[in-house]
Amino acid sequence: MAKTAKTSGLSGFPEWLPAERLVEQHVIDVFREVAELHGFSGIETRSVEPLEQLLRKGEIDKEVYVLRRLHAEDGDGSGAHGIDPARTLGLHFDLTVPLARYVLQHQNDLAFPLRRFQIQKVWRGERPQEGRFREFYQADLDVVGQDTLPGHIEAEVAVVMAEILSRLPLPQVTIHANTRRLSEGFFRSIGLEDHTGVLRSLDKLPKIGPERVRALLLEETGASPKQAQACLDFAGIRTRDASFAERVRELGGGGEMVEQGIAELTAVLERVEAAVPGVICADLSIARGLDYYTGTVFESFLEGHESLGSICSGGRYDSLAADNRHSYPGVGLSIGLTRLVSRILSAGLAVPSRPVPTCVLVAVTDEQSRPLSDQVARTLRSRGIACEVAPTAAKLGKQIRYADRRGVPFVWFPGTDGAADEVKDIRSGEQHVAEPGAWEPPAQDRTVQIQPGT
Amino acid sequence: MAKTAKTSGLSGFPEWLPAERLVEQHVIDVFREVAELHGFSGIETRSVEPLEQLLRKGEIDKEVYVLRRLHAEDGDGSGAHGIDPARTLGLHFDLTVPLARYVLQHQNDLAFPLRRFQIQKVWRGERPQEGRFREFYQADLDVVGQDTLPGHIEAEVAVVMAEILSRLPLPQVTIHANTRRLSEGFFRSIGLEDHTGVLRSLDKLPKIGPERVRALLLEETGASPKQAQACLDFAGIRTRDASFAERVRELGGGGEMVEQGIAELTAVLERVEAAVPGVICADLSIARGLDYYTGTVFESFLEGHESLGSICSGGRYDSLAADNRHSYPGVGLSIGLTRLVSRILSAGLAVPSRPVPTCVLVAVTDEQSRPLSDQVARTLRSRGIACEVAPTAAKLGKQIRYADRRGVPFVWFPGTDGAADEVKDIRSGEQHVAEPGAWEPPAQDRTVQIQPGT
């Protein structure tokens, strides 16, 4: 249909229909449930931060949305005469900058290590394109220590990540892990000191392929052909178990840093494998973010949807925030939730078992007997069965069609003149006598199920 | 403590500590659960609307936050050379304007009557003060019809409102109902044609008292002293049952419109009383919004916190939206959720039974046996018991103090060298042998309970 400008969508600001929102809500619910089972506290931060805070991550400053009161007097720092970053507010573009500020602000009221999850919308003024939004949900989970944070937390966060991903309605997900010490140690142990340069080159592997990466390594990092080959071989190592270690050593990797990295990565693999089998692998090509992260780093890919990029990433960072008394190291992971939900919906990876929460439509025989239908609905609801009462006392066939059009699976007919109530499954047409205080819908119909798509 | 500017809060942008957020999350969960039980679909709309849409409700235009990309080129309509309302985006200040746009935009994909709830943050650039925020949650629930909407939906929405409010951790809530036809019909039937003027005067009763309202009625609506007295008497009618009707008639109210209003209001009282006894009353002083609402109107007050004003308001409106094919009448209610949560927290009306989701801290005897502790935690979690594993293998006394500091009620000691596991309730000090596959915490400790404050 032709949409008028007035009612058309805004590019980059996705919005779901009610049935689609059930899928998004399910993803949010799973994230929250698993996080809480692992003792993570949910928090929300305000949507705005002073612009000067947001600009600290220099490279994405152009993505920030700045706020201005429409009838602002002189006082809000964002008038027509330029922007004052200390007094201007911007919408947060991730949940990490707000977390750092929250931790510093509330440090005296928080118990460390802080285990927190946070599911909120963030905004980026990027040019919208396939899978890139201007407003989207991020779902983050971090453990933040005060001054110290034990290394095994890296594996612990990966376990939570694996549990969340394995419970979402998704094809096979694989979490790819690497650790900074292993990469840096390896490059150093084969004689390459410019380890960040090597990482930067290897990061381009998926985009430009091995031959052009080889050229980069030769030109920009001063690698010899043999060293470049070793780097490419190193980045090709991908194993489900600890056997990556032997292959690193065969390529000439060794020394304290490499062995430390091997021990770290092995611990992560073993702990995640014990908790959620078949999800984690060591992938020594993972380079992105290794200059930011200081320990283990994770990316996650969806089988058949590798073009989506990493759907859940994270790792260890040694300085989320600091003041003159404390530093705050952390381990975190982040899911680009809207992006993932958008793919689930567009690829039909999951569908709700019905488009509405309603399990039962209680029919109304005539307006005089509406209180009787209300009573049936109340009894069903008191037993946790979602229902609505028909809006009009239309002919029963019309009420059944009404339920059908909404996707409500059952219609309840209150008995009149002493007759028993009956309930009809409008999918099968089956109808039988029932009592509102005792009738049970089939387990799969009690609440909306989010099912794998076809 | 002295807070640095860098980390201090922003006035008007509230933020909760983890334990406080548990209360807010509970309020959100209750709203959603009751709404879904009544067959309402959750939706979210984008946070922004074109400024021209937001400005239609003319009187609050000064509260709108306008967005601007920090490095905007010429193209976003909000540059230094003035604002183009068609191309500029603003943050929504309520959930009604977005609902109207959503309904028009998606009308071909929605089933009517649409039953939708929506819990989202909204923004208003007002001067912050006690209980007034610049960023806050609203929780809305509306039934929207296409072209028609039966009158009994007004009672239905009031029932949902009553159920939500009665399940929240609040003192006694009373829903005050009035209906436009009753007020307007009464004023007309005693000879006052300027019924909106009368409503406007009566709306000031709580603020300026009856004598000054009487003066207003005499001066501004042309009422005689006798008519003014009748209006004041009318506004003083407040009954739990249908007896309001007789008193209206005694004051001289009559005619078709009055009798219609009486029938409407009586139906609402009876239906809500049947569903949630002791919550609803007829209150003929309710005037606010009667010029916007076209049928029944609701306000709700919290015993002992009347100064908060109405915590949940709504009613019937005949034109949420319209295009050249359809009009969309609705009945809705809205809770200023952040405002309510803020009061719950500041007055200590409710407290979480513990500050974290964690029920059990699994102790770690030494780092070598951490996998054993992990296994215990996995088993407990598989049974829905939230737990975390101690971050370090400190002395057991220190691990117990760690749990205590976090507010975790139980500490689990995995048995070593063939000894049985034991679990300790650190509040009572009681400790006994337990198996992770069988142990049950007391029901009230399984998950966080939100309890009435003291």
Tab-separated table of C-alpha atoms in Angstrom, chain A residues 1 3 6-10 13-18 21-22 24-26 29 32 34-53 55-56 61-73 76 78-80 82-83 89 91 98 101-102 104-115 117 120-121 123-127 134-135 137 150 152-153 156 159 163 271 274-276 325 355-358 367 370 374-375 378 380-392 402 405-406, chain B residues 1 3 6-10 13-18 21-22 24-26 29 32 34-53 55-56 61-73 76 78-80 82-83 89 91 98 101-102 104-115 117 120-121 123-127 134-135 137 150 152-153 156 159 163 271 274-276 325 355-358 367 370 374-375 378 380-392 402 405-406:
chain	number	residue	atom	x	y	z
A	1	MET	CA	0.000	0.000	0.000
A	3	LYS	CA	1.932	5.153	2.805
A	6	LYS	CA	2.801	11.320	7.847
A	7	THR	CA	2.574	7.667	8.789
A	8	SER	CA	5.580	6.087	7.141
A	9	GLY	CA	8.404	4.578	9.129
A	10	LEU	CA	11.623	6.391	9.928
A	13	PHE	CA	14.239	3.456	13.910
A	14	PRO	CA	12.796	-0.053	13.837
A	15	GLU	CA	9.421	-0.828	15.301
A	16	TRP	CA	7.749	-4.225	15.623
A	17	LEU	CA	4.210	-5.397	15.254
A	18	PRO	CA	2.722	-7.007	18.387
A	21	ARG	CA	7.513	-7.792	19.764
A	22	LEU	CA	6.758	-11.154	21.434
A	24	GLU	CA	11.988	-9.459	21.052
A	25	GLN	CA	10.484	-9.699	24.532
A	26	HIS	CA	11.408	-13.388	24.637
A	29	ASP	CA	13.440	-12.371	29.007
A	32	ARG	CA	17.484	-11.512	32.029
A	34	VAL	CA	19.994	-16.457	32.670
A	35	ALA	CA	21.777	-13.379	34.004
A	36	GLU	CA	19.758	-13.441	37.221
A	37	LEU	CA	20.353	-17.182	37.644
A	38	HIS	CA	24.041	-16.301	37.636
A	39	GLY	CA	23.529	-13.613	40.254
A	40	PHE	CA	23.683	-10.565	38.002
A	41	SER	CA	21.712	-7.489	39.062
A	42	GLY	CA	19.743	-5.599	36.466
A	43	ILE	CA	20.344	-1.875	36.336
A	44	GLU	CA	19.317	0.913	34.046
A	45	THR	CA	21.181	4.139	33.574
A	46	ARG	CA	19.742	7.409	32.353
A	47	SER	CA	19.691	7.692	28.551
A	48	VAL	CA	21.787	10.840	28.492
A	49	GLU	CA	25.343	11.692	29.459
A	50	PRO	CA	27.190	14.979	29.270
A	51	LEU	CA	28.627	15.289	25.802
A	52	GLU	CA	32.182	15.541	27.128
A	53	GLN	CA	31.813	12.067	28.647
A	55	LEU	CA	33.288	12.174	23.370
A	56	ARG	CA	36.043	10.389	25.269
A	61	ASP	CA	31.837	11.326	18.112
A	62	LYS	CA	30.023	11.994	14.883
A	63	GLU	CA	27.424	9.390	15.817
A	64	VAL	CA	26.205	11.160	18.924
A	65	TYR	CA	22.728	12.651	19.094
A	66	VAL	CA	22.778	15.898	21.011
A	67	LEU	CA	19.695	17.037	22.931
A	68	ARG	CA	18.320	20.520	22.995
A	69	ARG	CA	15.178	21.780	24.622
A	70	LEU	CA	13.002	23.265	21.943
A	71	HIS	CA	12.472	26.458	23.888
A	72	ALA	CA	15.809	26.406	25.626
A	73	GLU	CA	16.848	29.583	27.240
A	76	ASP	CA	21.610	24.386	28.251
A	78	SER	CA	23.505	23.673	22.977
A	79	GLY	CA	22.086	26.831	21.536
A	80	ALA	CA	22.558	28.255	18.101
A	82	GLY	CA	27.708	26.479	19.405
A	83	ILE	CA	27.910	23.541	21.715
A	89	LEU	CA	23.592	16.323	26.938
A	91	LEU	CA	22.031	10.230	24.083
A	98	PRO	CA	27.262	4.914	31.274
A	101	ARG	CA	30.133	6.679	35.110
A	102	TYR	CA	27.621	4.710	37.212
A	104	LEU	CA	32.347	5.851	39.796
A	105	GLN	CA	29.259	7.736	40.903
A	106	HIS	CA	27.845	4.965	43.087
A	107	GLN	CA	31.045	3.193	44.128
A	108	ASN	CA	30.314	3.661	47.815
A	109	ASP	CA	26.898	2.028	47.446
A	110	LEU	CA	27.889	-0.940	45.293
A	111	ALA	CA	29.285	-4.327	46.315
A	112	PHE	CA	32.308	-5.379	44.279
A	113	PRO	CA	32.819	-7.360	42.175
A	114	LEU	CA	29.677	-5.812	40.735
A	115	ARG	CA	27.726	-8.275	38.630
A	117	PHE	CA	23.308	-6.697	33.361
A	120	GLN	CA	18.505	-0.599	27.127
A	121	LYS	CA	18.148	1.322	23.955
A	123	TRP	CA	21.292	5.732	19.783
A	124	ARG	CA	23.777	6.357	17.011
A	125	GLY	CA	23.310	8.905	14.281
A	126	GLU	CA	24.878	6.653	11.661
A	127	ARG	CA	23.591	6.405	8.162
A	134	ARG	CA	19.907	4.579	14.776
A	135	GLU	CA	17.959	3.378	17.785
A	137	TYR	CA	18.634	-2.330	22.121
A	150	PRO	CA	40.433	-12.712	39.204
A	152	HIS	CA	38.741	-16.960	36.005
A	153	ILE	CA	35.934	-14.415	35.705
A	156	GLU	CA	32.630	-17.320	33.937
A	159	VAL	CA	29.681	-19.447	30.378
A	163	GLU	CA	23.966	-20.229	28.212
A	271	ARG	CA	35.020	-24.323	31.725
A	274	ALA	CA	31.761	-28.265	30.942
A	275	ALA	CA	28.821	-25.888	31.275
A	276	VAL	CA	27.452	-25.740	27.715
A	325	ARG	CA	41.430	6.013	44.762
A	355	PRO	CA	0.386	-13.452	17.846
A	356	VAL	CA	-1.297	-12.358	21.103
A	357	PRO	CA	-0.964	-13.337	24.765
A	358	THR	CA	-4.637	-14.318	24.842
A	367	GLU	CA	-25.089	-8.194	26.729
A	370	ARG	CA	-21.743	-10.289	30.048
A	374	ASP	CA	-16.565	-11.778	32.980
A	375	GLN	CA	-16.786	-14.308	35.823
A	378	ARG	CA	-11.773	-13.967	36.099
A	380	LEU	CA	-9.388	-18.521	34.200
A	381	ARG	CA	-7.096	-15.575	34.881
A	382	SER	CA	-6.827	-16.460	38.547
A	383	ARG	CA	-5.314	-19.708	37.272
A	384	GLY	CA	-2.853	-17.886	35.034
A	385	ILE	CA	-4.747	-18.396	31.771
A	386	ALA	CA	-4.794	-15.209	29.700
A	387	CYS	CA	-8.175	-14.369	28.286
A	388	GLU	CA	-10.328	-11.626	26.943
A	389	VAL	CA	-14.083	-11.324	26.800
A	390	ALA	CA	-15.680	-10.831	23.377
A	391	PRO	CA	-16.234	-7.122	22.730
A	392	THR	CA	-19.741	-7.617	21.366
A	402	TYR	CA	-13.051	-12.817	15.682
A	405	ARG	CA	-8.564	-13.416	13.127
A	406	ARG	CA	-6.668	-12.475	16.286
B	1	MET	CA	30.281	12.419	50.682
B	3	LYS	CA	30.729	14.173	44.760
B	6	LYS	CA	32.144	14.449	36.823
B	7	THR	CA	30.282	11.763	38.684
B	8	SER	CA	27.354	13.555	40.239
B	9	GLY	CA	23.794	12.867	39.225
B	10	LEU	CA	21.877	14.919	36.711
B	13	PHE	CA	17.310	12.001	35.338
B	14	PRO	CA	16.755	9.452	38.114
B	15	GLU	CA	18.842	6.326	38.388
B	16	TRP	CA	18.432	3.478	40.843
B	17	LEU	CA	20.872	1.310	42.699
B	18	PRO	CA	20.587	-2.433	41.955
B	21	ARG	CA	15.881	-1.352	40.450
B	22	LEU	CA	14.433	-4.641	41.752
B	24	GLU	CA	11.021	-0.844	39.682
B	25	GLN	CA	11.370	-4.103	37.760
B	26	HIS	CA	8.708	-5.655	39.988
B	29	ASP	CA	6.534	-7.064	35.790
B	32	ARG	CA	2.929	-6.616	32.186
B	34	VAL	CA	-1.818	-8.401	34.547
B	35	ALA	CA	-2.037	-6.768	31.112
B	36	GLU	CA	-1.116	-10.023	29.376
B	37	LEU	CA	-3.602	-11.984	31.484
B	38	HIS	CA	-6.224	-9.645	30.056
B	39	GLY	CA	-5.014	-10.259	26.515
B	40	PHE	CA	-3.097	-7.039	25.979
B	41	SER	CA	-0.134	-7.146	23.594
B	42	GLY	CA	3.047	-5.367	24.549
B	43	ILE	CA	4.466	-3.008	21.981
B	44	GLU	CA	7.250	-0.484	21.898
B	45	THR	CA	7.446	2.471	19.612
B	46	ARG	CA	10.573	4.304	18.553
B	47	SER	CA	11.626	7.019	21.023
B	48	VAL	CA	11.484	9.781	18.443
B	49	GLU	CA	8.751	11.372	16.394
B	50	PRO	CA	8.916	14.184	13.870
B	51	LEU	CA	8.661	17.440	15.746
B	52	GLU	CA	5.541	18.459	13.845
B	53	GLN	CA	3.730	15.417	15.230
B	55	LEU	CA	3.775	19.825	18.483
B	56	ARG	CA	0.145	18.997	17.758
B	61	ASP	CA	5.707	22.196	23.048
B	62	LYS	CA	8.270	23.826	25.275
B	63	GLU	CA	8.913	20.513	26.990
B	64	VAL	CA	10.140	18.701	23.887
B	65	TYR	CA	13.758	17.618	23.548
B	66	VAL	CA	14.929	18.054	19.996
B	67	LEU	CA	17.647	15.782	18.584
B	68	ARG	CA	20.543	16.884	16.482
B	69	ARG	CA	23.418	14.850	15.203
B	70	LEU	CA	26.602	16.352	16.533
B	71	HIS	CA	28.218	16.449	13.122
B	72	ALA	CA	25.003	16.920	11.199
B	73	GLU	CA	25.359	18.050	7.660
B	76	ASP	CA	18.543	16.998	9.426
B	78	SER	CA	17.807	21.167	13.166
B	79	GLY	CA	20.900	23.127	12.346
B	80	ALA	CA	21.969	26.475	13.652
B	82	GLY	CA	16.499	27.235	12.788
B	83	ILE	CA	14.340	24.196	13.138
B	89	LEU	CA	13.127	14.648	15.393
B	91	LEU	CA	11.981	12.589	21.883
B	98	PRO	CA	3.308	7.535	19.310
B	101	ARG	CA	0.944	7.302	14.777
B	102	TYR	CA	1.574	3.543	15.239
B	104	LEU	CA	-2.368	4.792	11.582
B	105	GLN	CA	0.895	3.466	10.233
B	106	HIS	CA	0.183	-0.199	10.907
B	107	GLN	CA	-3.621	-0.223	10.669
B	108	ASN	CA	-3.609	-2.865	7.951
B	109	ASP	CA	-1.507	-5.206	10.095
B	110	LEU	CA	-3.352	-4.807	13.399
B	111	ALA	CA	-6.462	-6.578	14.666
B	112	PHE	CA	-9.051	-4.218	16.126
B	113	PRO	CA	-10.009	-3.570	18.811
B	114	LEU	CA	-6.292	-3.362	19.482
B	115	ARG	CA	-5.443	-4.215	23.070
B	117	PHE	CA	0.218	-2.023	26.664
B	120	GLN	CA	8.721	3.000	27.933
B	121	LYS	CA	10.723	5.994	28.921
B	123	TRP	CA	11.272	12.758	28.109
B	124	ARG	CA	10.165	16.234	29.061
B	125	GLY	CA	12.464	19.199	29.332
B	126	GLU	CA	10.608	20.590	32.341
B	127	ARG	CA	12.339	22.203	35.227
B	134	ARG	CA	12.981	14.876	32.709
B	135	GLU	CA	13.312	11.192	31.867
B	137	TYR	CA	8.855	5.563	32.574
B	150	PRO	CA	-18.377	-0.507	22.806
B	152	HIS	CA	-18.414	-1.435	28.306
B	153	ILE	CA	-14.711	-1.313	27.421
B	156	GLU	CA	-13.042	-3.321	31.373
B	159	VAL	CA	-10.872	-3.512	35.981
B	163	GLU	CA	-6.026	-5.343	39.317
B	271	ARG	CA	-18.067	-4.309	37.144
B	274	ALA	CA	-17.190	-7.517	41.130
B	275	ALA	CA	-13.600	-7.975	39.951
B	276	VAL	CA	-11.609	-6.150	42.650
B	325	ARG	CA	-10.973	6.104	5.955
B	355	PRO	CA	19.370	-6.654	47.252
B	356	VAL	CA	20.601	-9.148	44.608
B	357	PRO	CA	18.986	-11.975	42.657
B	358	THR	CA	21.531	-14.424	44.098
B	367	GLU	CA	41.219	-22.864	43.255
B	370	ARG	CA	36.619	-24.538	41.603
B	374	ASP	CA	30.900	-24.686	39.391
B	375	GLN	CA	29.160	-28.057	39.196
B	378	ARG	CA	25.096	-25.521	37.631
B	380	LEU	CA	21.226	-25.414	41.514
B	381	ARG	CA	20.656	-23.157	38.508
B	382	SER	CA	19.159	-25.997	36.495
B	383	ARG	CA	16.532	-26.068	39.246
B	384	GLY	CA	15.928	-22.334	39.015
B	385	ILE	CA	17.976	-21.345	42.064
B	386	ALA	CA	20.093	-18.279	41.341
B	387	CYS	CA	23.665	-18.590	42.528
B	388	GLU	CA	27.146	-17.319	42.090
B	389	VAL	CA	30.470	-18.964	42.837
B	390	ALA	CA	32.821	-17.195	45.231
B	391	PRO	CA	35.317	-15.070	43.290
B	392	THR	CA	38.282	-16.189	45.368
B	402	TYR	CA	31.362	-11.688	51.345
B	405	ARG	CA	27.926	-7.963	52.525
B	406	ARG	CA	26.102	-8.672	49.266
